[in-house]
Amino acid sequence: MSREGPIRTDIRSNARTREPVAKGDWGCLLSDALLITTRPRYAGFRVGEWSIGAVPLGCARWVRGPLAAAAECRWALVEVGARRPGPEGVVMVERPRVVVSVGASVDGKVALTRDSLLMRKPSSELWAAMTPRAADPVAVDILDVVRQQYGCNAILEGSGSLVAESDVPEELPAYDGDTAELYEHFLPTDITELPSPPLMWFTVVDSRGRVRWTEDNENWAALVLVARSTPAAYLAYLRREHICYLVVGEARVDLPQAIAAMASALGIRCVLSTAGGGLNGALLRAGLIDELYLTLAPALIGGLGTPSVMDGPPLAEGEAATSLQLLSVNTDTNGSVRLHYAVADR
Ligand SMILES: NC(=O)c1ccc[n+]([C@@H]2O[C@H](COP(=O)([O-])OP(=O)(O)OC[C@H]3O[C@@H](n4cnc5c(N)ncnc54)[C@H](OP(=O)(O)O)[C@@H]3O)[C@@H](O)[C@H]2O)c1
């Protein structure tokens, strides 16, 4: 694809003709630019080298109606883009790279049972015992790897890593003020202006407001991804605790929008998901995964319903699997394996 802006031309012609965006296309409305790509995988941020186009606000207004009306098209609203100028005024926005790192048994389970958290005993000890000590261990600090490689400065977790479904979180006081401002992003500058890195973001998807934040770490700032459905009492609690949050989505967190907002609002360039199967499965379905590190312990767990590497909704009838390209394999003398894959181009 040439650098001379055919994509931009396409977008303009789409805007002029008011044709609905085709099913599977993404449109991303920035504050002053509309971005459209035809490849859902990139969530409106990059297709090949030149898939992002932007048009001035006037054009964005022209297409806002048709985009919103195109019920079948997949699109996301994004706030302000982390923008850099492209040629001829084309604005480029790249979504952060998403790398998933999971530890699993050979049968792909990421926990021992549906409702036991790995960070709690006895699961933590039983899980550690699945990996025999080896003189040549395959385990590496993946965060360190992606920090070096991509400048990764954010971890992503689901609430399921921190709170079991059967847990009843501590009740929060009702909020009796005006709730409107609670549903704005909460990004206090005394946190967001800290240099990052070294500051890292510990991001948790939590539209139901289940996580209670009880620990501080001076090198990590918590960032909660919430939705318009999140209880006001929880957002008020986050504000009282001075914990950053982004409101991204309606009924639950809209993951493409969330990942985009992490770039646009906080300049995050790469996200390492260390989540369980629920969130990773949702990232997979949203076409947001770029790379996977899978570290297998020489053990079998079994059990229908036990969280696995990728859960979430099943494929639609006739929908193809996501192809992977193997980047590396490491094994140790005691039977653990580390696999590194990139998601193949679709
Ligand atoms: N072995 C490992 O490497 C590893 C790593 C992490 C966790 N684990 C274990 O895995 C288990 C937890 O796994 P899990 O699958 O229950 O939890 P999970 O991966 O945390 O999945 C649930 C989270 O994903 C969000 N989510 C799910 N589908 C979504 C969608 N379509 N759109 C937006 N958000 C969506 C949920 O959001 P809402 O809050 O809005 O519902 C919730 O925050 C625990 O036992 C944990 O210890 C293992």
mmCIF file of C-alpha atoms and ligand atoms in Angstrom:
data_model
loop_
_atom_site.group_PDB
_atom_site.id
_atom_site.type_symbol
_atom_site.label_atom_id
_atom_site.label_comp_id
_atom_site.label_asym_id
_atom_site.label_seq_id
_atom_site.Cartn_x
_atom_site.Cartn_y
_atom_site.Cartn_z
ATOM 1 C CA MET A 1 0.000 0.000 0.000
ATOM 2 C CA SER A 2 1.441 3.341 -0.940
ATOM 3 C CA ARG A 3 2.054 6.107 1.519
ATOM 4 C CA GLU A 4 0.113 8.522 -0.638
ATOM 5 C CA GLY A 5 -3.087 8.119 1.270
ATOM 6 C CA PRO A 6 -5.484 5.855 -0.646
ATOM 7 C CA ILE A 7 -7.014 4.899 2.674
ATOM 8 C CA ARG A 8 -7.753 8.499 3.421
ATOM 9 C CA THR A 9 -9.369 8.822 0.016
ATOM 10 C CA ASP A 10 -11.481 5.756 0.751
ATOM 11 C CA ILE A 11 -12.630 7.182 4.016
ATOM 12 C CA ARG A 12 -13.582 10.454 2.420
ATOM 13 C CA SER A 13 -15.542 8.752 -0.297
ATOM 14 C CA ASN A 14 -17.272 6.662 2.320
ATOM 15 C CA ALA A 15 -18.084 9.829 4.197
ATOM 16 C CA ARG A 16 -19.436 11.544 1.146
ATOM 17 C CA THR A 17 -21.597 8.699 -0.047
ATOM 18 C CA ARG A 18 -22.812 7.943 3.465
ATOM 19 C CA GLU A 19 -22.506 4.261 2.772
ATOM 20 C CA PRO A 20 -22.706 2.227 5.955
ATOM 21 C CA VAL A 21 -19.445 0.675 6.964
ATOM 22 C CA ALA A 22 -19.408 -2.998 6.031
ATOM 23 C CA LYS A 23 -19.915 -5.658 8.650
ATOM 24 C CA GLY A 24 -16.621 -6.328 10.378
ATOM 25 C CA ASP A 25 -15.211 -2.887 9.685
ATOM 26 C CA TRP A 26 -14.127 -0.689 12.517
ATOM 27 C CA GLY A 27 -14.664 2.992 12.793
ATOM 28 C CA CYS A 28 -13.064 4.964 15.520
ATOM 29 C CA LEU A 29 -14.169 8.470 16.209
ATOM 30 C CA LEU A 30 -11.502 10.616 17.795
ATOM 31 C CA SER A 31 -12.137 14.068 19.130
ATOM 32 C CA ASP A 32 -11.297 15.627 15.815
ATOM 33 C CA ALA A 33 -10.874 12.778 13.399
ATOM 34 C CA LEU A 34 -12.602 9.690 12.194
ATOM 35 C CA LEU A 35 -10.547 6.579 11.697
ATOM 36 C CA ILE A 36 -11.785 3.621 9.736
ATOM 37 C CA THR A 37 -10.111 0.376 8.919
ATOM 38 C CA THR A 38 -11.476 -2.686 7.234
ATOM 39 C CA ARG A 39 -9.688 -5.173 9.457
ATOM 40 C CA PRO A 40 -11.309 -5.853 12.826
ATOM 41 C CA ARG A 41 -8.148 -7.326 14.259
ATOM 42 C CA TYR A 42 -6.556 -3.938 14.502
ATOM 43 C CA ALA A 43 -9.484 -2.276 16.171
ATOM 44 C CA GLY A 44 -9.157 0.757 14.033
ATOM 45 C CA PHE A 45 -5.535 1.406 14.661
ATOM 46 C CA ARG A 46 -3.361 -0.298 12.155
ATOM 47 C CA VAL A 47 -3.733 -2.466 9.102
ATOM 48 C CA GLY A 48 -0.431 -3.263 7.522
ATOM 49 C CA GLU A 49 1.521 -0.085 7.471
ATOM 50 C CA TRP A 50 -1.137 2.300 6.390
ATOM 51 C CA SER A 51 -4.546 1.270 7.450
ATOM 52 C CA ILE A 52 -5.320 4.191 9.642
ATOM 53 C CA GLY A 53 -6.765 7.212 8.047
ATOM 54 C CA ALA A 54 -8.133 10.263 9.643
ATOM 55 C CA VAL A 55 -10.310 13.010 8.335
ATOM 56 C CA PRO A 56 -10.919 16.456 9.753
ATOM 57 C CA LEU A 57 -13.813 17.040 12.081
ATOM 58 C CA GLY A 58 -16.101 18.201 9.284
ATOM 59 C CA CYS A 59 -15.877 14.810 7.602
ATOM 60 C CA ALA A 60 -16.328 13.062 10.902
ATOM 61 C CA ARG A 61 -19.637 14.852 11.315
ATOM 62 C CA TRP A 62 -20.750 13.702 7.882
ATOM 63 C CA VAL A 63 -20.291 10.070 8.709
ATOM 64 C CA ARG A 64 -21.337 10.040 12.319
ATOM 65 C CA GLY A 65 -24.940 9.255 11.411
ATOM 66 C CA PRO A 66 -24.339 6.394 8.993
ATOM 67 C CA LEU A 67 -21.726 4.873 11.262
ATOM 68 C CA ALA A 68 -23.998 4.908 14.246
ATOM 69 C CA ALA A 69 -26.884 3.622 12.180
ATOM 70 C CA ALA A 70 -24.975 0.736 10.674
ATOM 71 C CA ALA A 71 -26.150 -1.728 13.238
ATOM 72 C CA GLU A 72 -23.999 -4.543 12.014
ATOM 73 C CA CYS A 73 -20.745 -2.709 11.831
ATOM 74 C CA ARG A 74 -18.335 -3.090 14.687
ATOM 75 C CA TRP A 75 -17.087 0.251 15.785
ATOM 76 C CA ALA A 76 -15.636 1.906 18.764
ATOM 77 C CA LEU A 77 -15.685 5.397 20.105
ATOM 78 C CA VAL A 78 -12.345 6.526 21.348
ATOM 79 C CA GLU A 79 -11.500 9.674 23.193
ATOM 80 C CA VAL A 80 -8.490 11.693 22.268
ATOM 81 C CA GLY A 81 -5.936 9.905 20.185
ATOM 82 C CA ALA A 82 -2.281 9.569 21.068
ATOM 83 C CA ARG A 83 -1.657 11.056 17.717
ATOM 84 C CA ARG A 84 1.319 11.621 15.577
ATOM 85 C CA PRO A 85 1.162 13.348 12.251
ATOM 86 C CA GLY A 86 1.370 11.223 9.145
ATOM 87 C CA PRO A 87 2.072 12.463 5.644
ATOM 88 C CA GLU A 88 -0.216 15.101 4.212
ATOM 89 C CA GLY A 89 -1.886 15.676 7.547
ATOM 90 C CA VAL A 90 -3.057 12.099 7.954
ATOM 91 C CA VAL A 91 -3.222 11.344 11.663
ATOM 92 C CA MET A 92 -1.929 7.978 12.787
ATOM 93 C CA VAL A 93 -2.949 6.250 15.986
ATOM 94 C CA GLU A 94 -1.641 2.874 16.977
ATOM 95 C CA ARG A 95 -3.356 0.775 19.558
ATOM 96 C CA PRO A 96 -1.064 -0.730 22.176
ATOM 97 C CA ARG A 97 0.392 -4.122 21.416
ATOM 98 C CA VAL A 98 -1.334 -6.821 23.468
ATOM 99 C CA VAL A 99 0.811 -9.714 24.646
ATOM 100 C CA VAL A 100 -0.760 -12.523 26.663
ATOM 101 C CA SER A 101 1.287 -14.556 29.134
ATOM 102 C CA VAL A 102 -0.304 -17.608 30.733
ATOM 103 C CA GLY A 103 0.892 -20.524 32.794
ATOM 104 C CA ALA A 104 -1.099 -23.713 32.226
ATOM 105 C CA SER A 105 -1.150 -27.447 32.739
ATOM 106 C CA VAL A 106 -0.543 -29.529 29.619
ATOM 107 C CA ASP A 107 -4.328 -29.818 29.170
ATOM 108 C CA GLY A 108 -4.581 -26.058 29.068
ATOM 109 C CA LYS A 109 -6.062 -25.371 32.503
ATOM 110 C CA VAL A 110 -5.019 -22.145 34.211
ATOM 111 C CA ALA A 111 -6.487 -22.913 37.631
ATOM 112 C CA LEU A 112 -7.151 -26.035 39.694
ATOM 113 C CA THR A 113 -10.912 -25.599 39.959
ATOM 114 C CA ARG A 114 -13.501 -23.077 38.779
ATOM 115 C CA ASP A 115 -13.622 -21.188 42.035
ATOM 116 C CA SER A 116 -10.128 -21.403 43.517
ATOM 117 C CA LEU A 117 -7.871 -18.413 43.038
ATOM 118 C CA LEU A 118 -4.223 -19.207 42.317
ATOM 119 C CA MET A 119 -3.063 -16.481 44.644
ATOM 120 C CA ARG A 120 -4.743 -18.167 47.629
ATOM 121 C CA LYS A 121 -3.652 -21.223 49.550
ATOM 122 C CA PRO A 122 -3.845 -24.142 49.021
ATOM 123 C CA SER A 123 -4.055 -23.449 45.225
ATOM 124 C CA SER A 124 -0.896 -21.331 45.220
ATOM 125 C CA GLU A 125 1.151 -24.172 46.721
ATOM 126 C CA LEU A 126 -0.438 -26.910 44.634
ATOM 127 C CA TRP A 127 0.095 -24.857 41.492
ATOM 128 C CA ALA A 128 3.763 -24.194 42.303
ATOM 129 C CA ALA A 129 4.283 -27.904 42.956
ATOM 130 C CA MET A 130 3.208 -28.712 39.367
ATOM 131 C CA THR A 131 6.483 -27.250 38.098
ATOM 132 C CA PRO A 132 9.423 -29.345 39.287
ATOM 133 C CA ARG A 133 12.616 -27.397 39.891
ATOM 134 C CA ALA A 134 15.001 -27.683 36.972
ATOM 135 C CA ALA A 135 18.597 -26.635 36.532
ATOM 136 C CA ASP A 136 17.603 -25.055 33.220
ATOM 137 C CA PRO A 137 14.125 -23.585 33.972
ATOM 138 C CA VAL A 138 12.078 -22.292 31.057
ATOM 139 C CA ALA A 139 10.280 -19.690 33.130
ATOM 140 C CA VAL A 140 11.431 -16.148 32.398
ATOM 141 C CA ASP A 141 10.094 -12.806 33.522
ATOM 142 C CA ILE A 142 7.837 -12.076 30.553
ATOM 143 C CA LEU A 143 7.092 -8.589 31.852
ATOM 144 C CA ASP A 144 10.778 -7.843 31.715
ATOM 145 C CA VAL A 145 10.953 -9.230 28.167
ATOM 146 C CA VAL A 146 8.107 -7.068 26.862
ATOM 147 C CA ARG A 147 9.325 -4.058 28.785
ATOM 148 C CA GLN A 148 12.635 -4.315 26.973
ATOM 149 C CA GLN A 149 11.106 -5.191 23.635
ATOM 150 C CA TYR A 150 8.052 -2.924 23.449
ATOM 151 C CA GLY A 151 8.360 -0.521 26.376
ATOM 152 C CA CYS A 152 5.456 -2.320 28.015
ATOM 153 C CA ASN A 153 4.203 -0.365 31.010
ATOM 154 C CA ALA A 154 0.859 -2.006 31.796
ATOM 155 C CA ILE A 155 -0.325 -5.352 33.084
ATOM 156 C CA LEU A 156 -3.928 -6.346 32.443
ATOM 157 C CA GLU A 157 -5.932 -8.596 34.741
ATOM 158 C CA GLY A 158 -9.545 -9.627 35.013
ATOM 159 C CA SER A 159 -11.413 -9.270 38.273
ATOM 160 C CA GLY A 160 -11.522 -13.106 38.303
ATOM 161 C CA SER A 161 -7.826 -13.222 39.232
ATOM 162 C CA LEU A 162 -8.466 -11.223 42.390
ATOM 163 C CA VAL A 163 -12.013 -12.116 43.454
ATOM 164 C CA ALA A 164 -13.669 -15.517 43.145
ATOM 165 C CA GLU A 165 -17.208 -15.579 41.749
ATOM 166 C CA SER A 166 -18.390 -17.001 45.069
ATOM 167 C CA ASP A 167 -16.803 -14.157 47.089
ATOM 168 C CA VAL A 168 -19.109 -11.472 48.415
ATOM 169 C CA PRO A 169 -17.129 -8.217 48.273
ATOM 170 C CA GLU A 170 -17.358 -5.871 51.216
ATOM 171 C CA GLU A 171 -20.397 -3.633 50.832
ATOM 172 C CA LEU A 172 -19.722 -0.002 49.951
ATOM 173 C CA PRO A 173 -21.652 3.024 51.233
ATOM 174 C CA ALA A 174 -24.342 4.259 48.850
ATOM 175 C CA TYR A 175 -23.397 7.401 46.918
ATOM 176 C CA ASP A 176 -25.973 10.130 47.306
ATOM 177 C CA GLY A 177 -24.339 12.939 45.295
ATOM 178 C CA ASP A 178 -24.731 13.784 41.619
ATOM 179 C CA THR A 179 -23.524 10.669 39.814
ATOM 180 C CA ALA A 180 -22.921 12.331 36.422
ATOM 181 C CA GLU A 181 -19.311 13.264 37.092
ATOM 182 C CA LEU A 182 -18.519 9.811 38.459
ATOM 183 C CA TYR A 183 -19.006 8.463 34.937
ATOM 184 C CA GLU A 184 -16.120 10.570 33.616
ATOM 185 C CA HIS A 185 -12.639 9.061 33.518
ATOM 186 C CA PHE A 186 -10.824 9.613 36.814
ATOM 187 C CA LEU A 187 -7.160 10.326 36.088
ATOM 188 C CA PRO A 188 -5.642 12.516 38.814
ATOM 189 C CA THR A 189 -2.575 14.248 37.460
ATOM 190 C CA ASP A 190 -0.455 13.573 40.550
ATOM 191 C CA ILE A 191 -0.514 9.944 39.340
ATOM 192 C CA THR A 192 -0.739 10.268 35.560
ATOM 193 C CA GLU A 193 2.133 12.732 35.391
ATOM 194 C CA LEU A 194 4.564 10.375 37.091
ATOM 195 C CA PRO A 195 7.054 9.078 34.535
ATOM 196 C CA SER A 196 5.990 5.701 33.203
ATOM 197 C CA PRO A 197 8.137 3.639 33.191
ATOM 198 C CA PRO A 198 9.437 3.350 35.880
ATOM 199 C CA LEU A 199 5.807 3.641 37.047
ATOM 200 C CA MET A 200 3.803 0.644 35.818
ATOM 201 C CA TRP A 201 0.040 0.370 35.453
ATOM 202 C CA PHE A 202 -1.726 -2.522 37.137
ATOM 203 C CA THR A 203 -4.944 -2.560 35.142
ATOM 204 C CA VAL A 204 -8.022 -4.547 36.107
ATOM 205 C CA VAL A 205 -11.255 -5.017 34.164
ATOM 206 C CA ASP A 206 -14.025 -4.672 36.727
ATOM 207 C CA SER A 207 -17.364 -3.455 35.412
ATOM 208 C CA ARG A 208 -19.186 -5.031 38.351
ATOM 209 C CA GLY A 209 -17.039 -3.212 40.901
ATOM 210 C CA ARG A 210 -15.931 -6.318 42.806
ATOM 211 C CA VAL A 211 -12.278 -5.591 43.588
ATOM 212 C CA ARG A 212 -11.416 -3.852 46.870
ATOM 213 C CA TRP A 213 -8.020 -2.156 46.764
ATOM 214 C CA THR A 214 -6.167 -2.807 49.975
ATOM 215 C CA GLU A 215 -2.514 -2.863 48.959
ATOM 216 C CA ASP A 216 -0.196 -0.145 47.741
ATOM 217 C CA ASN A 217 2.955 -0.573 45.723
ATOM 218 C CA GLU A 218 5.061 2.486 45.053
ATOM 219 C CA ASN A 219 6.138 1.253 41.614
ATOM 220 C CA TRP A 220 2.634 0.375 40.445
ATOM 221 C CA ALA A 221 -0.450 2.518 39.975
ATOM 222 C CA ALA A 222 -3.832 0.821 39.835
ATOM 223 C CA LEU A 223 -6.036 1.516 36.827
ATOM 224 C CA VAL A 224 -9.561 0.133 36.802
ATOM 225 C CA LEU A 225 -11.512 -0.313 33.582
ATOM 226 C CA VAL A 226 -15.197 0.221 34.301
ATOM 227 C CA ALA A 227 -18.377 0.746 32.295
ATOM 228 C CA ARG A 228 -21.492 2.890 32.504
ATOM 229 C CA SER A 229 -23.166 -0.041 34.257
ATOM 230 C CA THR A 230 -20.642 0.041 37.107
ATOM 231 C CA PRO A 231 -22.348 0.966 40.402
ATOM 232 C CA ALA A 232 -21.909 4.619 41.340
ATOM 233 C CA ALA A 233 -20.935 3.539 44.857
ATOM 234 C CA TYR A 234 -17.933 1.735 43.413
ATOM 235 C CA LEU A 235 -16.791 4.698 41.342
ATOM 236 C CA ALA A 236 -17.138 6.934 44.390
ATOM 237 C CA TYR A 237 -15.046 4.426 46.329
ATOM 238 C CA LEU A 238 -12.309 4.501 43.658
ATOM 239 C CA ARG A 239 -12.280 8.295 43.818
ATOM 240 C CA ARG A 240 -12.033 8.269 47.617
ATOM 241 C CA GLU A 241 -9.144 5.820 47.364
ATOM 242 C CA HIS A 242 -7.520 7.981 44.657
ATOM 243 C CA ILE A 243 -7.495 5.088 42.163
ATOM 244 C CA CYS A 244 -7.500 5.907 38.459
ATOM 245 C CA TYR A 245 -10.279 4.598 36.259
ATOM 246 C CA LEU A 246 -11.424 4.767 32.657
ATOM 247 C CA VAL A 247 -15.117 4.516 31.787
ATOM 248 C CA VAL A 248 -15.100 2.448 28.622
ATOM 249 C CA GLY A 249 -18.257 0.648 27.554
ATOM 250 C CA GLU A 250 -21.904 0.416 28.425
ATOM 251 C CA ALA A 251 -23.060 -2.900 29.929
ATOM 252 C CA ARG A 252 -19.492 -4.084 30.452
ATOM 253 C CA VAL A 253 -16.011 -2.977 29.536
ATOM 254 C CA ASP A 254 -15.635 -2.546 25.784
ATOM 255 C CA LEU A 255 -12.196 -4.050 25.362
ATOM 256 C CA PRO A 256 -11.161 -2.411 22.056
ATOM 257 C CA GLN A 257 -12.277 0.934 23.429
ATOM 258 C CA ALA A 258 -10.455 0.258 26.691
ATOM 259 C CA ILE A 259 -7.194 -0.678 25.007
ATOM 260 C CA ALA A 260 -7.463 2.372 22.774
ATOM 261 C CA ALA A 261 -8.166 4.650 25.735
ATOM 262 C CA MET A 262 -5.133 3.282 27.566
ATOM 263 C CA ALA A 263 -3.049 4.565 24.666
ATOM 264 C CA SER A 264 -4.841 7.828 24.142
ATOM 265 C CA ALA A 265 -5.298 8.864 27.761
ATOM 266 C CA LEU A 266 -2.128 7.414 29.284
ATOM 267 C CA GLY A 267 0.274 6.818 26.401
ATOM 268 C CA ILE A 268 0.473 3.083 27.068
ATOM 269 C CA ARG A 269 2.241 1.374 24.179
ATOM 270 C CA CYS A 270 2.074 -2.279 25.127
ATOM 271 C CA VAL A 271 -0.167 -4.231 27.491
ATOM 272 C CA LEU A 272 0.783 -7.566 29.032
ATOM 273 C CA SER A 273 -2.313 -9.585 29.884
ATOM 274 C CA THR A 274 -1.688 -11.997 32.723
ATOM 275 C CA ALA A 275 -5.401 -12.696 33.077
ATOM 276 C CA GLY A 276 -7.324 -15.933 33.312
ATOM 277 C CA GLY A 277 -9.322 -17.570 30.542
ATOM 278 C CA GLY A 278 -12.386 -15.341 30.800
ATOM 279 C CA LEU A 279 -10.634 -12.114 29.982
ATOM 280 C CA ASN A 280 -8.129 -13.658 27.581
ATOM 281 C CA GLY A 281 -10.988 -15.362 25.718
ATOM 282 C CA ALA A 282 -12.748 -12.010 25.424
ATOM 283 C CA LEU A 283 -9.556 -10.372 24.126
ATOM 284 C CA LEU A 284 -9.271 -13.186 21.587
ATOM 285 C CA ARG A 285 -12.840 -12.693 20.360
ATOM 286 C CA ALA A 286 -12.240 -8.970 20.085
ATOM 287 C CA GLY A 287 -9.228 -9.690 17.849
ATOM 288 C CA LEU A 288 -6.935 -7.857 20.227
ATOM 289 C CA ILE A 289 -4.197 -10.423 20.887
ATOM 290 C CA ASP A 290 -0.887 -9.968 19.090
ATOM 291 C CA GLU A 291 1.347 -12.451 20.907
ATOM 292 C CA LEU A 292 1.044 -15.340 23.339
ATOM 293 C CA TYR A 293 3.564 -16.763 25.785
ATOM 294 C CA LEU A 294 2.312 -20.104 27.079
ATOM 295 C CA THR A 295 4.294 -21.781 29.831
ATOM 296 C CA LEU A 296 3.193 -25.390 30.327
ATOM 297 C CA ALA A 297 3.801 -27.302 33.549
ATOM 298 C CA PRO A 298 4.152 -31.086 33.175
ATOM 299 C CA ALA A 299 0.802 -31.847 34.809
ATOM 300 C CA LEU A 300 -2.808 -32.582 33.952
ATOM 301 C CA ILE A 301 -5.747 -31.023 35.785
ATOM 302 C CA GLY A 302 -8.870 -31.891 33.821
ATOM 303 C CA GLY A 303 -12.365 -30.847 34.792
ATOM 304 C CA LEU A 304 -15.051 -29.427 32.557
ATOM 305 C CA GLY A 305 -15.485 -25.756 33.444
ATOM 306 C CA THR A 306 -12.075 -25.334 35.047
ATOM 307 C CA PRO A 307 -10.669 -22.058 33.611
ATOM 308 C CA SER A 308 -8.486 -22.659 30.564
ATOM 309 C CA VAL A 309 -6.078 -20.562 28.524
ATOM 310 C CA MET A 310 -8.862 -19.040 26.420
ATOM 311 C CA ASP A 311 -12.473 -19.251 27.607
ATOM 312 C CA GLY A 312 -15.176 -16.755 26.712
ATOM 313 C CA PRO A 313 -17.795 -17.263 24.021
ATOM 314 C CA PRO A 314 -17.350 -20.226 21.636
ATOM 315 C CA LEU A 315 -16.646 -19.691 17.946
ATOM 316 C CA ALA A 316 -19.696 -19.010 15.811
ATOM 317 C CA GLU A 317 -20.736 -21.839 13.477
ATOM 318 C CA GLY A 318 -18.324 -21.791 10.522
ATOM 319 C CA GLU A 319 -15.942 -19.326 12.181
ATOM 320 C CA ALA A 320 -12.271 -20.249 11.841
ATOM 321 C CA ALA A 321 -9.726 -20.635 14.640
ATOM 322 C CA THR A 322 -7.084 -17.963 15.149
ATOM 323 C CA SER A 323 -3.866 -19.106 13.469
ATOM 324 C CA LEU A 324 -0.591 -18.697 15.281
ATOM 325 C CA GLN A 325 2.954 -18.443 14.080
ATOM 326 C CA LEU A 326 5.490 -20.176 16.308
ATOM 327 C CA LEU A 327 8.303 -17.845 17.346
ATOM 328 C CA SER A 328 10.157 -20.020 19.854
ATOM 329 C CA VAL A 329 9.999 -23.181 21.969
ATOM 330 C CA ASN A 330 11.995 -23.790 25.130
ATOM 331 C CA THR A 331 11.930 -26.952 27.192
ATOM 332 C CA ASP A 332 13.661 -27.854 30.429
ATOM 333 C CA THR A 333 14.978 -31.148 31.679
ATOM 334 C CA ASN A 334 12.021 -31.601 34.030
ATOM 335 C CA GLY A 335 9.331 -31.320 31.391
ATOM 336 C CA SER A 336 8.157 -27.713 31.383
ATOM 337 C CA VAL A 337 7.720 -26.008 28.017
ATOM 338 C CA ARG A 338 7.595 -22.351 27.079
ATOM 339 C CA LEU A 339 5.934 -21.536 23.770
ATOM 340 C CA HIS A 340 5.974 -18.138 22.158
ATOM 341 C CA TYR A 341 3.559 -17.390 19.320
ATOM 342 C CA ALA A 342 2.518 -14.400 17.284
ATOM 343 C CA VAL A 343 -1.037 -14.184 16.014
ATOM 344 C CA ALA A 344 -0.786 -14.751 12.285
ATOM 345 C CA ASP A 345 -2.129 -12.087 9.965
ATOM 346 C CA ARG A 346 -5.740 -12.636 9.059
HETATM 347 N N1 LIG B 1 -2.391 -19.638 35.222
HETATM 348 C C1 LIG B 1 -2.400 -18.355 34.971
HETATM 349 O O1 LIG B 1 -1.507 -17.822 34.295
HETATM 350 C C2 LIG B 1 -3.521 -17.509 35.502
HETATM 351 C C3 LIG B 1 -3.513 -16.131 35.288
HETATM 352 C C4 LIG B 1 -4.572 -15.393 35.792
HETATM 353 C C5 LIG B 1 -5.604 -16.012 36.490
HETATM 354 N N2 LIG B 1 -5.556 -17.336 36.690
HETATM 355 C C6 LIG B 1 -6.647 -18.014 37.407
HETATM 356 O O2 LIG B 1 -7.763 -18.046 36.523
HETATM 357 C C7 LIG B 1 -8.957 -17.938 37.304
HETATM 358 C C8 LIG B 1 -9.736 -16.733 36.826
HETATM 359 O O3 LIG B 1 -10.093 -16.905 35.508
HETATM 360 P P1 LIG B 1 -11.508 -16.389 35.025
HETATM 361 O O4 LIG B 1 -11.664 -16.772 33.622
HETATM 362 O O5 LIG B 1 -12.537 -16.819 36.016
HETATM 363 O O6 LIG B 1 -11.403 -14.823 35.253
HETATM 364 P P2 LIG B 1 -10.868 -13.639 34.335
HETATM 365 O O7 LIG B 1 -9.920 -14.084 33.319
HETATM 366 O O8 LIG B 1 -10.482 -12.589 35.277
HETATM 367 O O9 LIG B 1 -12.193 -13.235 33.546
HETATM 368 C C9 LIG B 1 -13.191 -12.474 34.136
HETATM 369 C C10 LIG B 1 -12.907 -10.988 33.830
HETATM 370 O O10 LIG B 1 -12.995 -10.785 32.421
HETATM 371 C C11 LIG B 1 -13.962 -9.801 32.140
HETATM 372 N N3 LIG B 1 -14.650 -10.198 30.920
HETATM 373 C C12 LIG B 1 -15.002 -11.453 30.552
HETATM 374 N N4 LIG B 1 -15.605 -11.414 29.344
HETATM 375 C C13 LIG B 1 -15.625 -10.118 28.960
HETATM 376 C C14 LIG B 1 -16.116 -9.451 27.809
HETATM 377 N N5 LIG B 1 -16.708 -10.099 26.801
HETATM 378 N N6 LIG B 1 -15.955 -8.128 27.734
HETATM 379 C C15 LIG B 1 -15.374 -7.448 28.728
HETATM 380 N N7 LIG B 1 -14.885 -8.033 29.868
HETATM 381 C C16 LIG B 1 -15.017 -9.348 29.963
HETATM 382 C C17 LIG B 1 -14.879 -9.773 33.349
HETATM 383 O O11 LIG B 1 -15.423 -8.511 33.422
HETATM 384 P P3 LIG B 1 -16.573 -8.095 34.449
HETATM 385 O O12 LIG B 1 -15.870 -7.757 35.720
HETATM 386 O O13 LIG B 1 -17.151 -6.910 33.808
HETATM 387 O O14 LIG B 1 -17.498 -9.245 34.550
HETATM 388 C C18 LIG B 1 -13.908 -10.058 34.475
HETATM 389 O O15 LIG B 1 -13.217 -8.899 34.860
HETATM 390 C C19 LIG B 1 -8.544 -17.801 38.749
HETATM 391 O O16 LIG B 1 -8.554 -19.058 39.359
HETATM 392 C C20 LIG B 1 -7.131 -17.290 38.632
HETATM 393 O O17 LIG B 1 -6.371 -17.607 39.780
HETATM 394 C C21 LIG B 1 -4.546 -18.104 36.217
#
